[in-house]
C-alpha cells in the first residue's frame, strides 16, 4: 500500500515538470514547519511504542483525577530522541493542563528557577529537560517546591539575611534526562514516578514512519518504511529526519514514492549504512580496533580522538552502539564486539587480537 497517495498535495504538484532549486528550498521550508507542528503525537492513542510506560502513565493520571489530587512528579529517562518531551506534552494534554517547557542549562541563576516556579498556574506541568544538569542552588530551591509547593526566598545581605517561605501553585514537575545516574539522590527521591524509555523495535519505527509520512503527505510503501526503520537507530526522531531525506531523494531522483530502493539509495548517499551506523559511529569503532586493539579504552580518549565532546560520545553516539551490540562498556573502558569487526569487515584473527574480550 502506498500512503500519502490520497491527497492531491502541493508536493505532488511540484513533481510535474522540472524543479528549480528555489522551489526545492520552499518545499523544504514548508516541510520543516509542517513537521514540527503536525507530526508530534498529541494523545496516548497517537503515540506509538513505549507501551508499558503508556499504560502505567494512563493509570497514574486516571487515579490522580479520581482522587482529585495533583499528579505526582515524573522522571523520564533514556537516550535522546525516544520521545520524552513528546510524552510530557501528551501528559499535559491528557490532564487538560498547560505545560511550561525549559531545560536545566536555562536555569542557571536562582532567579531563573524562582521566576518560573512563581509563574506556574494551578495544576500546570513544568517540564525540565536535561534535569541532571541543574546546579545545586537550583536543586535546593526546587526541593520544597516539589514537596509542598513552597519556595524559600532570601532577602538582605550577610547579617541581615532573612528567609521567607512563599507558596507556589500546585504543579507537576516532569524531568527528562539521558543520565538518570547523574541525578543527585535527593532530587531523584522526590519523583513519585520514574520511567525509562526503551529503544523502538523496527516494527514500531515503521509505524511511526508511516504515520508521519501520512501527515506530511509523503508517499511511501511498506518496504520503504521498513528500510528507513532498519537504519534509524531504533529512534523515532532519527526516523522522522530520514523520511525527509528519503522524500527529497524520491522527489528528485525517483517518481516521488519512497520505496525500498529510494530509501536505500538516499540513506547510502548520507553514509548511513545497513545497520544505521553513520560516519562517526564507524570512526569510533574502527578507532578502537585499529588504535587500541579492540579496547578497552576510556571514553575521554575516544572523544579527543574523534574531536567530539565526551557528553556527545556518551549520550548520543554510544547508546545505540551498546544497544545494537557493537560496543561493550567495561570497568576498564570501551571494547568493540565481534559484531563490530564483522560489520566493518576487519578480520580479528589476522590482527592477532583474539582473546581480548
Ligand atoms: N513521532 C515521533 N515519535 C512518535 C511516536 N512515538 N509515535 C508516533 N509518532 C511519533
CSV table of C-alpha atoms and ligand atoms in Angstrom, one decimal:
chain,number,residue,atom,x,y,z
A,1,UNK,CA,0.0,0.0,0.0
A,2,UNK,CA,1.2,3.5,-0.8
A,3,UNK,CA,0.5,6.0,1.9
A,4,UNK,CA,0.1,9.7,1.2
A,5,UNK,CA,-1.5,9.0,-2.2
A,6,UNK,CA,-4.9,10.0,-1.1
A,7,UNK,CA,-4.4,13.8,-1.0
A,8,UNK,CA,-3.6,15.9,-4.0
A,9,UNK,CA,-1.0,17.9,-2.2
A,10,UNK,CA,1.3,20.7,-3.1
A,11,UNK,CA,4.4,18.4,-3.1
A,12,UNK,CA,2.7,16.2,-5.8
A,13,UNK,CA,2.0,19.2,-7.9
A,14,UNK,CA,5.7,20.2,-7.7
A,15,UNK,CA,6.7,16.9,-9.3
A,16,UNK,CA,5.1,17.8,-12.5
A,17,UNK,CA,7.8,19.3,-14.6
A,18,UNK,CA,11.3,20.5,-13.7
A,19,UNK,CA,12.0,21.5,-10.1
A,20,UNK,CA,14.1,24.6,-9.6
A,21,UNK,CA,16.4,24.8,-6.6
A,22,UNK,CA,14.3,27.7,-5.2
A,23,UNK,CA,11.2,25.6,-5.3
A,24,UNK,CA,13.0,22.8,-3.6
A,25,UNK,CA,14.1,25.2,-0.9
A,26,UNK,CA,10.5,26.3,-0.4
A,27,UNK,CA,9.3,22.7,-0.2
A,28,UNK,CA,12.0,22.0,2.4
A,29,UNK,CA,11.0,25.0,4.5
A,30,UNK,CA,7.3,24.1,4.3
A,31,UNK,CA,8.1,20.5,5.3
A,32,UNK,CA,10.2,21.8,8.2
A,33,UNK,CA,7.3,23.9,9.6
A,34,UNK,CA,4.7,21.3,9.0
A,35,UNK,CA,7.0,18.7,10.6
A,36,UNK,CA,7.3,20.5,13.9
A,37,UNK,CA,3.7,21.3,14.1
A,38,UNK,CA,1.9,18.2,12.9
A,39,UNK,CA,3.8,15.0,13.4
A,40,UNK,CA,4.2,15.1,17.1
A,41,UNK,CA,1.5,12.8,18.6
A,42,UNK,CA,-0.8,14.6,21.0
A,43,UNK,CA,-2.6,11.8,22.7
A,44,UNK,CA,-1.6,8.4,24.1
A,45,UNK,CA,-3.6,6.8,21.3
A,46,UNK,CA,-1.5,8.5,18.6
A,47,UNK,CA,1.8,7.7,20.4
A,48,UNK,CA,3.4,4.5,19.1
A,49,UNK,CA,5.6,2.3,21.3
A,50,UNK,CA,6.7,2.6,25.0
A,51,UNK,CA,3.5,0.5,25.7
A,52,UNK,CA,4.1,-0.4,29.3
A,53,UNK,CA,5.0,3.3,30.2
A,54,UNK,CA,1.9,4.5,28.4
A,55,UNK,CA,-0.3,2.0,30.3
A,56,UNK,CA,1.2,2.9,33.7
A,57,UNK,CA,1.0,6.6,33.0
A,58,UNK,CA,-2.6,6.4,32.0
A,59,UNK,CA,-3.4,4.7,35.3
A,60,UNK,CA,-1.4,7.3,37.3
A,61,UNK,CA,-3.2,10.1,35.5
A,62,UNK,CA,-6.7,8.5,36.0
A,63,UNK,CA,-6.0,7.8,39.7
A,64,UNK,CA,-4.9,11.4,40.3
A,65,UNK,CA,-8.1,12.6,38.5
A,66,UNK,CA,-10.3,10.3,40.6
A,67,UNK,CA,-8.7,11.4,43.9
A,68,UNK,CA,-8.7,15.0,42.7
A,69,UNK,CA,-5.1,15.4,43.7
A,70,UNK,CA,-2.1,16.9,41.8
A,71,UNK,CA,-0.3,14.4,39.6
A,72,UNK,CA,2.9,13.1,41.1
A,73,UNK,CA,6.3,14.4,39.8
A,74,UNK,CA,7.5,12.3,36.9
A,75,UNK,CA,11.1,11.5,35.8
A,76,UNK,CA,11.6,10.2,32.3
A,77,UNK,CA,15.0,9.0,31.3
A,78,UNK,CA,16.6,7.3,28.3
A,79,UNK,CA,18.7,8.1,25.2
A,80,UNK,CA,17.9,11.2,23.2
A,81,UNK,CA,15.1,11.1,20.5
A,82,UNK,CA,12.9,8.5,22.1
A,83,UNK,CA,10.1,10.9,22.9
A,84,UNK,CA,10.5,12.2,26.4
A,85,UNK,CA,9.3,15.8,25.5
A,86,UNK,CA,6.5,14.3,23.4
A,87,UNK,CA,5.3,12.2,26.3
A,88,UNK,CA,5.4,15.3,28.6
A,89,UNK,CA,3.2,17.2,26.2
A,90,UNK,CA,0.8,14.2,25.9
A,91,UNK,CA,0.6,14.0,29.7
A,92,UNK,CA,-0.3,17.7,29.9
A,93,UNK,CA,-2.8,17.3,27.1
A,94,UNK,CA,-4.4,14.2,28.7
A,95,UNK,CA,-4.6,16.1,32.1
A,96,UNK,CA,-6.1,19.1,30.3
A,97,UNK,CA,-3.5,21.5,31.7
A,98,UNK,CA,-0.9,23.7,30.1
A,99,UNK,CA,2.8,23.0,30.1
A,100,UNK,CA,5.9,25.2,30.6
A,101,UNK,CA,9.0,23.8,28.9
A,102,UNK,CA,12.5,24.7,29.9
A,103,UNK,CA,15.9,23.0,30.3
A,104,UNK,CA,18.4,22.9,33.2
A,105,UNK,CA,21.1,25.0,31.4
A,106,UNK,CA,18.5,27.8,31.1
A,107,UNK,CA,18.0,27.8,34.9
A,108,UNK,CA,21.5,28.9,35.8
A,109,UNK,CA,20.7,31.8,38.2
A,110,UNK,CA,18.4,31.4,41.3
A,111,UNK,CA,16.0,33.9,39.8
A,112,UNK,CA,15.5,31.8,36.7
A,113,UNK,CA,14.1,28.9,38.6
A,114,UNK,CA,12.3,31.1,41.1
A,115,UNK,CA,10.7,33.1,38.3
A,116,UNK,CA,9.4,30.0,36.5
A,117,UNK,CA,8.1,28.4,39.7
A,118,UNK,CA,6.3,31.6,40.7
A,119,UNK,CA,4.8,31.9,37.2
A,120,UNK,CA,3.1,28.5,37.3
A,121,UNK,CA,-0.6,28.3,37.1
A,122,UNK,CA,-2.6,25.9,39.3
A,123,UNK,CA,-2.2,22.3,38.1
A,124,UNK,CA,0.3,23.3,35.4
A,125,UNK,CA,3.1,21.0,34.3
A,126,UNK,CA,6.7,22.2,34.4
A,127,UNK,CA,9.0,20.2,32.1
A,128,UNK,CA,12.7,20.5,32.7
A,129,UNK,CA,14.9,18.8,30.1
A,130,UNK,CA,18.4,17.7,30.9
A,131,UNK,CA,17.4,17.9,34.6
A,132,UNK,CA,20.7,16.2,35.6
A,133,UNK,CA,22.4,19.5,34.7
A,134,UNK,CA,20.6,21.5,37.3
A,135,UNK,CA,23.0,23.3,39.7
A,136,UNK,CA,23.0,22.7,43.4
A,137,UNK,CA,21.3,26.1,44.2
A,138,UNK,CA,18.5,25.5,41.7
A,139,UNK,CA,18.0,22.0,43.0
A,140,UNK,CA,17.7,23.2,46.6
A,141,UNK,CA,15.1,25.8,45.5
A,142,UNK,CA,13.2,23.0,43.8
A,143,UNK,CA,13.0,20.6,46.8
A,144,UNK,CA,10.4,22.4,48.9
A,145,UNK,CA,8.6,23.4,45.7
A,146,UNK,CA,8.3,19.7,44.8
A,147,UNK,CA,7.4,18.6,48.3
A,148,UNK,CA,4.9,21.2,49.5
A,149,UNK,CA,4.6,23.8,46.8
A,150,UNK,CA,6.6,26.5,48.6
A,151,UNK,CA,9.9,28.2,47.9
A,152,UNK,CA,12.3,29.9,50.3
A,153,UNK,CA,13.1,33.4,49.3
A,154,UNK,CA,16.1,35.2,50.9
A,155,UNK,CA,16.4,38.9,51.2
A,156,UNK,CA,19.1,41.2,52.6
A,157,UNK,CA,22.8,40.6,52.9
A,158,UNK,CA,25.0,38.7,55.4
A,159,UNK,CA,23.9,39.6,58.9
A,160,UNK,CA,20.5,40.9,57.9
A,161,UNK,CA,19.6,38.0,55.7
A,162,UNK,CA,16.0,36.9,56.0
A,163,UNK,CA,14.3,33.8,54.6
A,164,UNK,CA,10.7,34.0,53.6
A,165,UNK,CA,8.6,30.9,52.8
A,166,UNK,CA,6.2,31.7,50.0
A,167,UNK,CA,3.6,29.4,48.3
A,168,UNK,CA,3.6,28.5,44.6
A,169,UNK,CA,0.7,26.9,42.8
A,170,UNK,CA,0.3,23.1,42.8
A,171,UNK,CA,2.2,21.8,39.8
A,172,UNK,CA,3.7,18.6,38.4
A,173,UNK,CA,7.4,18.5,37.5
A,174,UNK,CA,8.3,16.3,34.6
A,175,UNK,CA,12.1,15.9,34.5
A,176,UNK,CA,13.8,14.4,31.5
A,177,UNK,CA,17.4,13.1,31.4
A,178,UNK,CA,19.6,10.9,29.3
A,179,UNK,CA,21.5,10.1,32.5
A,180,UNK,CA,19.4,9.1,35.5
A,181,UNK,CA,22.6,8.1,37.3
A,182,UNK,CA,23.9,11.7,37.2
A,183,UNK,CA,20.9,13.0,39.2
A,184,UNK,CA,21.5,13.6,42.9
A,185,UNK,CA,19.9,11.2,45.2
A,186,UNK,CA,17.7,13.8,47.0
A,187,UNK,CA,16.3,15.0,43.6
A,188,UNK,CA,15.6,11.5,42.3
A,189,UNK,CA,13.8,10.6,45.5
A,190,UNK,CA,11.3,13.5,45.0
A,191,UNK,CA,9.9,11.9,41.9
A,192,UNK,CA,6.9,9.7,42.6
A,193,UNK,CA,7.0,8.1,39.1
A,194,UNK,CA,10.2,7.1,37.3
A,195,UNK,CA,10.2,5.6,33.8
A,196,UNK,CA,13.0,4.5,31.5
A,197,UNK,CA,12.2,4.9,27.8
A,198,UNK,CA,13.2,1.9,25.7
A,199,UNK,CA,14.6,1.9,22.1
A,200,UNK,CA,11.9,1.2,19.5
A,201,UNK,CA,11.6,-2.0,17.6
A,202,UNK,CA,11.8,-1.9,13.8
A,203,UNK,CA,8.1,-2.7,13.6
A,204,UNK,CA,7.2,0.2,15.9
A,205,UNK,CA,9.5,2.6,13.9
A,206,UNK,CA,8.0,1.5,10.7
A,207,UNK,CA,4.6,2.5,12.1
A,208,UNK,CA,5.9,5.9,13.3
A,209,UNK,CA,7.4,6.5,9.8
A,210,UNK,CA,4.1,5.6,8.0
A,211,UNK,CA,2.1,7.8,10.4
A,212,UNK,CA,4.5,10.8,9.9
A,213,UNK,CA,4.5,10.2,6.1
A,214,UNK,CA,0.7,10.2,6.0
A,215,UNK,CA,0.6,13.5,8.0
A,216,UNK,CA,3.2,15.1,5.7
A,217,UNK,CA,1.6,13.8,2.5
A,218,UNK,CA,4.8,11.9,1.7
A,219,UNK,CA,4.2,8.8,-0.4
A,220,UNK,CA,5.9,5.7,1.0
A,221,UNK,CA,5.3,2.0,0.6
A,222,UNK,CA,5.7,-0.7,3.4
A,223,UNK,CA,9.1,-1.8,2.2
A,224,UNK,CA,10.3,1.8,2.0
A,225,UNK,CA,9.2,2.4,5.6
A,226,UNK,CA,10.8,-0.8,6.7
A,227,UNK,CA,14.1,0.2,5.1
A,228,UNK,CA,14.2,3.6,6.8
A,229,UNK,CA,13.1,1.9,10.1
A,230,UNK,CA,16.1,-0.5,9.9
A,231,UNK,CA,18.5,2.3,9.6
A,232,UNK,CA,17.0,4.7,12.1
A,233,UNK,CA,18.9,3.5,15.2
A,234,UNK,CA,15.7,2.4,16.9
A,235,UNK,CA,14.9,6.2,17.4
A,236,UNK,CA,11.8,8.0,16.2
A,237,UNK,CA,13.5,11.4,16.0
A,238,UNK,CA,16.0,9.9,13.6
A,239,UNK,CA,13.4,8.0,11.6
A,240,UNK,CA,11.4,11.2,11.1
A,241,UNK,CA,14.5,13.0,9.9
A,242,UNK,CA,15.4,10.2,7.5
A,243,UNK,CA,11.9,10.3,6.0
A,244,UNK,CA,12.5,13.8,5.0
A,245,UNK,CA,15.8,13.0,3.3
A,246,UNK,CA,14.3,9.9,1.5
A,247,UNK,CA,11.4,12.1,0.4
A,248,UNK,CA,13.8,14.6,-1.1
A,249,UNK,CA,15.6,11.8,-2.9
A,250,UNK,CA,12.3,10.2,-4.2
A,251,UNK,CA,11.2,13.6,-5.4
A,252,UNK,CA,14.4,14.4,-7.3
A,253,UNK,CA,15.7,11.1,-8.4
A,254,UNK,CA,12.6,8.9,-8.5
A,255,UNK,CA,8.8,9.2,-9.0
A,256,UNK,CA,8.1,10.7,-5.7
A,257,UNK,CA,7.4,7.5,-3.9
A,258,UNK,CA,9.7,6.2,-1.1
A,259,UNK,CA,10.3,2.6,-2.0
A,260,UNK,CA,12.9,0.2,-0.6
A,261,UNK,CA,15.3,1.3,-3.4
A,262,UNK,CA,14.8,5.0,-3.0
A,263,UNK,CA,15.2,4.8,0.8
A,264,UNK,CA,18.3,2.6,0.4
A,265,UNK,CA,19.9,5.0,-2.2
A,266,UNK,CA,19.1,8.1,-0.1
A,267,UNK,CA,20.5,6.7,3.1
A,268,UNK,CA,23.6,5.3,1.3
A,269,UNK,CA,24.2,8.8,0.0
A,270,UNK,CA,24.1,10.1,3.6
A,271,UNK,CA,26.6,7.4,4.6
A,272,UNK,CA,24.1,5.7,6.8
A,273,UNK,CA,24.8,2.0,6.5
A,274,UNK,CA,22.5,-1.0,6.6
A,275,UNK,CA,22.8,-1.1,10.4
A,276,UNK,CA,22.0,2.6,10.7
A,277,UNK,CA,25.6,3.5,11.7
A,278,UNK,CA,26.9,6.8,10.4
A,279,UNK,CA,30.4,8.0,9.8
A,280,UNK,CA,31.1,8.9,13.5
A,281,UNK,CA,29.9,5.5,14.7
A,282,UNK,CA,32.1,3.7,12.2
A,283,UNK,CA,35.0,6.0,13.1
A,284,UNK,CA,34.6,5.3,16.8
A,285,UNK,CA,34.5,1.5,16.2
A,286,UNK,CA,37.5,1.4,13.8
A,287,UNK,CA,39.5,3.7,16.1
A,288,UNK,CA,39.1,1.3,19.0
A,289,UNK,CA,40.0,-1.6,16.7
A,290,UNK,CA,43.0,-0.1,14.9
A,291,UNK,CA,44.5,2.1,17.7
A,292,UNK,CA,43.5,0.1,20.8
A,293,UNK,CA,43.4,-3.5,19.6
A,294,UNK,CA,39.6,-3.6,20.2
A,295,UNK,CA,39.8,-2.0,23.6
A,296,UNK,CA,39.4,-1.3,26.5
A,297,UNK,CA,39.9,2.4,26.0
A,298,UNK,CA,38.5,5.3,28.1
A,299,UNK,CA,35.7,7.5,26.7
A,300,UNK,CA,37.8,10.6,27.2
A,301,UNK,CA,40.5,9.3,24.9
A,302,UNK,CA,37.9,8.4,22.3
A,303,UNK,CA,36.2,11.8,22.5
A,304,UNK,CA,39.5,13.6,21.9
A,305,UNK,CA,40.5,11.3,19.0
A,306,UNK,CA,37.1,11.9,17.4
A,307,UNK,CA,37.0,15.6,18.0
A,308,UNK,CA,33.7,15.3,19.8
A,309,UNK,CA,32.9,16.3,23.4
A,310,UNK,CA,32.5,13.5,26.0
A,311,UNK,CA,28.9,14.2,26.5
A,312,UNK,CA,28.1,13.7,22.8
A,313,UNK,CA,30.0,10.5,22.7
A,314,UNK,CA,28.4,9.2,25.9
A,315,UNK,CA,24.8,10.4,25.4
A,316,UNK,CA,24.4,10.4,21.6
A,317,UNK,CA,26.9,8.1,19.9
A,318,UNK,CA,27.3,5.3,22.4
A,319,UNK,CA,23.8,4.3,23.5
A,320,UNK,CA,22.8,2.8,20.1
A,321,UNK,CA,26.2,1.1,19.6
A,322,UNK,CA,25.7,-0.6,23.0
A,323,UNK,CA,22.1,-1.5,22.4
A,324,UNK,CA,22.9,-2.9,18.9
A,325,UNK,CA,25.8,-5.0,20.3
A,326,UNK,CA,28.7,-3.2,18.6
A,327,UNK,CA,30.2,-2.0,21.8
A,328,UNK,CA,30.6,-3.1,25.4
A,329,UNK,CA,31.2,-0.8,28.4
A,330,UNK,CA,33.5,-2.4,30.9
A,331,UNK,CA,35.1,-1.0,34.1
A,332,UNK,CA,38.4,-0.6,32.2
A,333,UNK,CA,36.8,1.2,29.3
A,334,UNK,CA,35.0,0.6,26.0
A,335,UNK,CA,35.6,-2.6,23.9
A,336,UNK,CA,34.2,-3.4,20.5
A,337,UNK,CA,32.5,-6.7,19.9
A,338,UNK,CA,32.9,-9.4,17.3
A,339,UNK,CA,29.9,-8.0,15.6
A,340,UNK,CA,31.8,-4.7,15.1
A,341,UNK,CA,34.7,-6.5,13.5
A,342,UNK,CA,32.3,-8.3,11.2
A,343,UNK,CA,30.3,-5.2,10.3
A,344,UNK,CA,33.5,-3.2,9.4
A,345,UNK,CA,34.9,-6.2,7.6
A,346,UNK,CA,38.0,-6.3,9.7
A,347,UNK,CA,39.5,-9.7,10.5
A,348,UNK,CA,40.3,-10.1,14.2
A,349,UNK,CA,42.5,-13.2,13.7
A,350,UNK,CA,44.8,-11.5,11.1
A,351,UNK,CA,45.4,-8.6,13.5
A,352,UNK,CA,46.3,-11.1,16.3
A,353,UNK,CA,43.7,-9.7,18.6
A,354,UNK,CA,41.9,-12.9,19.7
A,355,UNK,CA,41.1,-13.2,23.3
A,356,UNK,CA,40.9,-9.5,24.0
A,357,UNK,CA,37.2,-9.6,25.1
B,1,LIG,N1,6.8,10.7,16.2
B,1,LIG,C1,7.8,10.7,17.0
B,1,LIG,N2,7.6,9.8,17.9
B,1,LIG,C2,6.5,9.2,17.8
B,1,LIG,C3,5.8,8.1,18.4
B,1,LIG,N3,6.3,7.5,19.5
B,1,LIG,N4,4.6,7.8,17.9
B,1,LIG,C4,4.1,8.4,16.8
B,1,LIG,N5,4.7,9.3,16.2
B,1,LIG,C5,5.9,9.7,16.6
